[in-house]
Amino acid sequence: MPASLPHGARVDLTHYLLGLLPEEQTDQLDELSVVDDGFAGQLCVAETELVDAYLRGALPGDLRVRFESQYFGSPRRRACSP
C-alpha cells in the first residue's frame, strides 16, 4: 500500500474508522497508521471530520448508527464521555 492515499480515499478512511472495510484492507491501514506519520495525520483529520459530521447531524442514518456503535462502543472513548 502506498504511503500516501490515492485521490478519493476519504471515503475509505471513513469506512475504515467505522469498521466497514474488508479485513485485509483494515489490516493494511492499521499497519500504515503506525508506520507512516503522514497517514496517521490524515487519519486524525478524517476522524475529526467524522465526529464533526456526527455532531452536526450530517451522517446518513446507517452511518450514524454505525458511528454510535463503533465510537461509543470503544472503552477508551466511553471513558472520555461525560
JSON list of C-alpha atoms in Angstrom, two decimals:
[
{"chain": "A", "resi": 1, "resn": "MET", "atom": "CA", "xyz": [0.00, 0.00, 0.00]},
{"chain": "A", "resi": 2, "resn": "PRO", "atom": "CA", "xyz": [1.41, 3.44, -0.89]},
{"chain": "A", "resi": 3, "resn": "ALA", "atom": "CA", "xyz": [2.49, 5.81, 1.87]},
{"chain": "A", "resi": 4, "resn": "SER", "atom": "CA", "xyz": [0.02, 8.44, 0.67]},
{"chain": "A", "resi": 5, "resn": "LEU", "atom": "CA", "xyz": [-3.63, 7.91, -0.04]},
{"chain": "A", "resi": 6, "resn": "PRO", "atom": "CA", "xyz": [-4.94, 7.94, -3.58]},
{"chain": "A", "resi": 7, "resn": "HIS", "atom": "CA", "xyz": [-7.45, 10.56, -4.69]},
{"chain": "A", "resi": 8, "resn": "GLY", "atom": "CA", "xyz": [-10.88, 9.86, -3.23]},
{"chain": "A", "resi": 9, "resn": "ALA", "atom": "CA", "xyz": [-9.59, 7.86, -0.27]},
{"chain": "A", "resi": 10, "resn": "ARG", "atom": "CA", "xyz": [-11.51, 9.97, 2.27]},
{"chain": "A", "resi": 11, "resn": "VAL", "atom": "CA", "xyz": [-14.48, 7.60, 1.93]},
{"chain": "A", "resi": 12, "resn": "ASP", "atom": "CA", "xyz": [-12.15, 4.68, 2.59]},
{"chain": "A", "resi": 13, "resn": "LEU", "atom": "CA", "xyz": [-10.91, 6.38, 5.77]},
{"chain": "A", "resi": 14, "resn": "THR", "atom": "CA", "xyz": [-14.47, 6.94, 6.93]},
{"chain": "A", "resi": 15, "resn": "HIS", "atom": "CA", "xyz": [-15.29, 3.30, 6.26]},
{"chain": "A", "resi": 16, "resn": "TYR", "atom": "CA", "xyz": [-12.07, 2.28, 7.99]},
{"chain": "A", "resi": 17, "resn": "LEU", "atom": "CA", "xyz": [-12.95, 4.32, 11.07]},
{"chain": "A", "resi": 18, "resn": "LEU", "atom": "CA", "xyz": [-16.41, 2.79, 11.12]},
{"chain": "A", "resi": 19, "resn": "GLY", "atom": "CA", "xyz": [-15.12, -0.77, 10.74]},
{"chain": "A", "resi": 20, "resn": "LEU", "atom": "CA", "xyz": [-16.71, -1.26, 7.32]},
{"chain": "A", "resi": 21, "resn": "LEU", "atom": "CA", "xyz": [-13.70, -2.33, 5.26]},
{"chain": "A", "resi": 22, "resn": "PRO", "atom": "CA", "xyz": [-12.68, -5.89, 4.46]},
{"chain": "A", "resi": 23, "resn": "GLU", "atom": "CA", "xyz": [-10.24, -7.38, 6.99]},
{"chain": "A", "resi": 24, "resn": "GLU", "atom": "CA", "xyz": [-7.28, -7.34, 4.60]},
{"chain": "A", "resi": 25, "resn": "GLN", "atom": "CA", "xyz": [-7.70, -3.65, 3.82]},
{"chain": "A", "resi": 26, "resn": "THR", "atom": "CA", "xyz": [-8.26, -2.87, 7.51]},
{"chain": "A", "resi": 27, "resn": "ASP", "atom": "CA", "xyz": [-5.03, -4.66, 8.40]},
{"chain": "A", "resi": 28, "resn": "GLN", "atom": "CA", "xyz": [-3.14, -2.66, 5.76]},
{"chain": "A", "resi": 29, "resn": "LEU", "atom": "CA", "xyz": [-4.48, 0.63, 7.09]},
{"chain": "A", "resi": 30, "resn": "ASP", "atom": "CA", "xyz": [-3.80, -0.42, 10.70]},
{"chain": "A", "resi": 31, "resn": "GLU", "atom": "CA", "xyz": [-0.17, -1.00, 9.79]},
{"chain": "A", "resi": 32, "resn": "LEU", "atom": "CA", "xyz": [0.06, 2.20, 7.77]},
{"chain": "A", "resi": 33, "resn": "SER", "atom": "CA", "xyz": [-1.30, 4.20, 10.71]},
{"chain": "A", "resi": 34, "resn": "VAL", "atom": "CA", "xyz": [1.65, 3.00, 12.81]},
{"chain": "A", "resi": 35, "resn": "VAL", "atom": "CA", "xyz": [4.50, 3.29, 10.31]},
{"chain": "A", "resi": 36, "resn": "ASP", "atom": "CA", "xyz": [3.52, 6.41, 8.34]},
{"chain": "A", "resi": 37, "resn": "ASP", "atom": "CA", "xyz": [3.20, 9.68, 10.25]},
{"chain": "A", "resi": 38, "resn": "GLY", "atom": "CA", "xyz": [1.61, 11.38, 7.23]},
{"chain": "A", "resi": 39, "resn": "PHE", "atom": "CA", "xyz": [-1.10, 8.75, 7.05]},
{"chain": "A", "resi": 40, "resn": "ALA", "atom": "CA", "xyz": [-1.62, 8.91, 10.82]},
{"chain": "A", "resi": 41, "resn": "GLY", "atom": "CA", "xyz": [-2.20, 12.66, 10.42]},
{"chain": "A", "resi": 42, "resn": "GLN", "atom": "CA", "xyz": [-4.69, 12.09, 7.60]},
{"chain": "A", "resi": 43, "resn": "LEU", "atom": "CA", "xyz": [-6.47, 9.55, 9.75]},
{"chain": "A", "resi": 44, "resn": "CYS", "atom": "CA", "xyz": [-6.69, 12.03, 12.62]},
{"chain": "A", "resi": 45, "resn": "VAL", "atom": "CA", "xyz": [-8.21, 14.64, 10.30]},
{"chain": "A", "resi": 46, "resn": "ALA", "atom": "CA", "xyz": [-10.69, 12.08, 8.96]},
{"chain": "A", "resi": 47, "resn": "GLU", "atom": "CA", "xyz": [-11.71, 11.11, 12.49]},
{"chain": "A", "resi": 48, "resn": "THR", "atom": "CA", "xyz": [-12.22, 14.76, 13.47]},
{"chain": "A", "resi": 49, "resn": "GLU", "atom": "CA", "xyz": [-14.33, 15.33, 10.36]},
{"chain": "A", "resi": 50, "resn": "LEU", "atom": "CA", "xyz": [-16.37, 12.21, 11.11]},
{"chain": "A", "resi": 51, "resn": "VAL", "atom": "CA", "xyz": [-17.08, 13.35, 14.67]},
{"chain": "A", "resi": 52, "resn": "ASP", "atom": "CA", "xyz": [-17.97, 16.84, 13.42]},
{"chain": "A", "resi": 53, "resn": "ALA", "atom": "CA", "xyz": [-20.36, 15.37, 10.83]},
{"chain": "A", "resi": 54, "resn": "TYR", "atom": "CA", "xyz": [-22.00, 13.28, 13.55]},
{"chain": "A", "resi": 55, "resn": "LEU", "atom": "CA", "xyz": [-22.40, 16.29, 15.85]},
{"chain": "A", "resi": 56, "resn": "ARG", "atom": "CA", "xyz": [-23.89, 18.36, 13.02]},
{"chain": "A", "resi": 57, "resn": "GLY", "atom": "CA", "xyz": [-26.35, 15.56, 12.22]},
{"chain": "A", "resi": 58, "resn": "ALA", "atom": "CA", "xyz": [-24.83, 15.24, 8.75]},
{"chain": "A", "resi": 59, "resn": "LEU", "atom": "CA", "xyz": [-24.25, 11.47, 8.75]},
{"chain": "A", "resi": 60, "resn": "PRO", "atom": "CA", "xyz": [-26.83, 9.38, 6.91]},
{"chain": "A", "resi": 61, "resn": "GLY", "atom": "CA", "xyz": [-28.85, 7.06, 9.17]},
{"chain": "A", "resi": 62, "resn": "ASP", "atom": "CA", "xyz": [-26.86, 3.90, 8.52]},
{"chain": "A", "resi": 63, "resn": "LEU", "atom": "CA", "xyz": [-23.51, 5.64, 9.07]},
{"chain": "A", "resi": 64, "resn": "ARG", "atom": "CA", "xyz": [-24.86, 7.45, 12.15]},
{"chain": "A", "resi": 65, "resn": "VAL", "atom": "CA", "xyz": [-25.91, 4.15, 13.73]},
{"chain": "A", "resi": 66, "resn": "ARG", "atom": "CA", "xyz": [-22.57, 2.57, 12.84]},
{"chain": "A", "resi": 67, "resn": "PHE", "atom": "CA", "xyz": [-20.71, 5.59, 14.24]},
{"chain": "A", "resi": 68, "resn": "GLU", "atom": "CA", "xyz": [-22.60, 5.34, 17.52]},
{"chain": "A", "resi": 69, "resn": "SER", "atom": "CA", "xyz": [-21.88, 1.64, 17.89]},
{"chain": "A", "resi": 70, "resn": "GLN", "atom": "CA", "xyz": [-18.19, 1.95, 16.90]},
{"chain": "A", "resi": 71, "resn": "TYR", "atom": "CA", "xyz": [-17.32, 5.26, 18.53]},
{"chain": "A", "resi": 72, "resn": "PHE", "atom": "CA", "xyz": [-19.30, 4.98, 21.74]},
{"chain": "A", "resi": 73, "resn": "GLY", "atom": "CA", "xyz": [-18.62, 1.25, 21.91]},
{"chain": "A", "resi": 74, "resn": "SER", "atom": "CA", "xyz": [-14.92, 1.91, 22.44]},
{"chain": "A", "resi": 75, "resn": "PRO", "atom": "CA", "xyz": [-13.89, 1.62, 26.11]},
{"chain": "A", "resi": 76, "resn": "ARG", "atom": "CA", "xyz": [-11.31, 4.39, 25.57]},
{"chain": "A", "resi": 77, "resn": "ARG", "atom": "CA", "xyz": [-13.95, 6.76, 24.22]},
{"chain": "A", "resi": 78, "resn": "ARG", "atom": "CA", "xyz": [-16.57, 5.80, 26.81]},
{"chain": "A", "resi": 79, "resn": "ALA", "atom": "CA", "xyz": [-14.05, 6.80, 29.49]},
{"chain": "A", "resi": 80, "resn": "CYS", "atom": "CA", "xyz": [-13.78, 10.26, 27.89]},
{"chain": "A", "resi": 81, "resn": "SER", "atom": "CA", "xyz": [-17.51, 10.90, 27.55]},
{"chain": "A", "resi": 82, "resn": "PRO", "atom": "CA", "xyz": [-19.42, 12.82, 30.23]}
]
